[in-house]
């Protein structure tokens, strides 16, 4: 099975945090207020090995059971994209937040019942809220 996927992340500078741990905390708090659960935090830069000296990168996995039910019912292969992932990284003294555009999910899921479409709208609104929590 082949999925026609166009990777289109959205990256924004983080203005409301002084460092990566504070940005991750702000993101987690905002996500939980909006109905997501933070199910994992991955300090990816630590997995790269002791000799890694590149940018610090942290990925948070956000789960929303109502999205899971709608997405997996429509297309089980969507499990590849769940839970939702948001990446924070520090590069050249600037913090960044990156997430997939909701348009990617709309394209992957195709035609959905009204409830599924409404959940994608909710996802789009909550992504904007999460971004504002970090970017101001």
C-alpha positions as semicolon CSV with decimal commas, in nm:
position;residue;x (nm);y (nm);z (nm)
1;X;0,000;0,000;0,000
2;X;0,141;0,336;-0,098
3;X;0,028;0,666;0,050
4;X;0,064;0,983;-0,158
5;X;0,228;1,191;0,113
6;X;0,371;1,536;0,079
7;X;0,561;1,628;0,390
8;X;0,478;1,988;0,467
9;X;0,591;2,085;0,813
10;X;0,527;2,430;0,950
11;X;0,815;2,583;1,146
12;X;0,783;2,890;1,366
13;X;1,026;3,065;1,599
14;X;0,949;3,030;1,971
15;X;0,942;3,363;2,155
16;X;0,782;3,272;2,487
17;X;1,051;3,037;2,617
18;X;1,411;3,087;2,720
19;X;1,523;2,730;2,653
20;X;1,414;2,392;2,520
21;X;1,284;2,249;2,851
22;X;1,070;2,559;2,910
23;X;0,934;2,543;2,552
24;X;0,847;2,175;2,599
25;X;0,670;2,254;2,927
26;X;0,470;2,541;2,770
27;X;0,371;2,318;2,479
28;X;0,268;2,031;2,707
29;X;0,055;2,259;2,925
30;X;-0,116;2,417;2,624
31;X;-0,178;2,076;2,465
32;X;-0,339;1,939;2,780
33;X;-0,565;2,247;2,809
34;X;-0,684;2,178;2,453
35;X;-0,771;1,813;2,512
36;X;-0,453;1,633;2,412
37;X;-0,249;1,401;2,633
38;X;0,128;1,414;2,621
39;X;0,211;1,045;2,591
40;X;0,586;1,073;2,529
41;X;0,871;1,321;2,523
42;X;1,175;1,220;2,319
43;X;1,502;1,412;2,366
44;X;1,621;1,303;2,021
45;X;1,957;1,476;2,051
46;X;2,041;1,244;2,341
47;X;1,972;0,940;2,122
48;X;2,224;1,062;1,862
49;X;2,522;0,953;2,070
50;X;2,776;1,110;2,300
51;X;2,975;1,262;2,016
52;X;2,671;1,445;1,870
53;X;2,718;1,821;1,880
54;X;2,432;1,935;1,656
55;X;2,108;2,113;1,744
56;X;1,910;1,998;2,045
57;X;1,584;1,840;1,926
58;X;1,288;1,727;2,138
59;X;0,972;1,563;2,003
60;X;0,649;1,552;2,202
61;X;0,385;1,295;2,113
62;X;0,032;1,425;2,161
63;X;-0,262;1,189;2,170
64;X;-0,630;1,274;2,134
65;X;-0,852;0,963;2,154
66;X;-1,134;1,129;1,960
67;X;-0,893;1,190;1,669
68;X;-0,757;0,836;1,695
69;X;-1,108;0,687;1,667
70;X;-1,203;0,899;1,366
71;X;-0,872;0,861;1,181
72;X;-0,823;0,489;1,243
73;X;-1,184;0,407;1,157
74;X;-1,152;0,590;0,825
75;X;-0,804;0,460;0,738
76;X;-0,616;0,215;0,962
77;X;-0,288;0,308;0,792
78;X;-0,317;0,647;0,966
79;X;-0,162;0,472;1,266
80;X;0,169;0,576;1,112
81;X;0,082;0,939;1,188
82;X;-0,053;0,885;1,540
83;X;0,003;1,008;1,799
84;X;0,059;1,357;1,663
85;X;0,416;1,475;1,689
86;X;0,542;1,825;1,757
87;X;0,913;1,892;1,737
88;X;1,104;2,163;1,919
89;X;1,463;2,242;1,831
90;X;1,730;2,496;1,900
91;X;1,943;2,621;1,614
92;X;2,186;2,911;1,613
93;X;2,043;3,047;1,937
94;X;1,679;3,039;1,824
95;X;1,411;2,795;1,940
96;X;1,173;2,657;1,676
97;X;0,850;2,457;1,685
98;X;0,755;2,232;1,393
99;X;0,434;2,041;1,321
100;X;0,262;1,893;1,018
101;X;0,006;2,111;0,852
102;X;-0,350;1,985;0,896
103;X;-0,380;1,993;0,517
104;X;-0,155;1,682;0,512
105;X;-0,407;1,496;0,727
106;X;-0,696;1,617;0,510
107;X;-0,516;1,485;0,201
108;X;-0,432;1,151;0,364
109;X;-0,782;1,092;0,495
110;X;-0,971;1,206;0,187
111;X;-1,351;1,205;0,212
112;X;-1,466;1,185;0,573
113;X;-1,801;1,177;0,744
114;X;-1,909;1,507;0,903
115;X;-1,767;1,409;1,244
116;X;-1,423;1,337;1,097
117;X;-1,421;1,665;0,911
118;X;-1,526;1,849;1,227
119;X;-1,238;1,685;1,417
120;X;-0,989;1,801;1,154
121;X;-1,126;2,153;1,200
122;X;-1,075;2,111;1,576
123;X;-0,721;1,989;1,513
124;X;-0,646;2,293;1,298
125;X;-0,779;2,534;1,562
126;X;-0,591;2,364;1,845
127;X;-0,267;2,364;1,645
128;X;-0,299;2,740;1,611
129;X;-0,357;2,769;1,987
130;X;-0,049;2,556;2,057
131;X;0,158;2,773;1,825
132;X;0,036;3,091;1,993
133;X;0,133;2,947;2,333
134;X;0,492;2,936;2,209
135;X;0,520;3,212;1,952
136;X;0,315;3,487;2,112
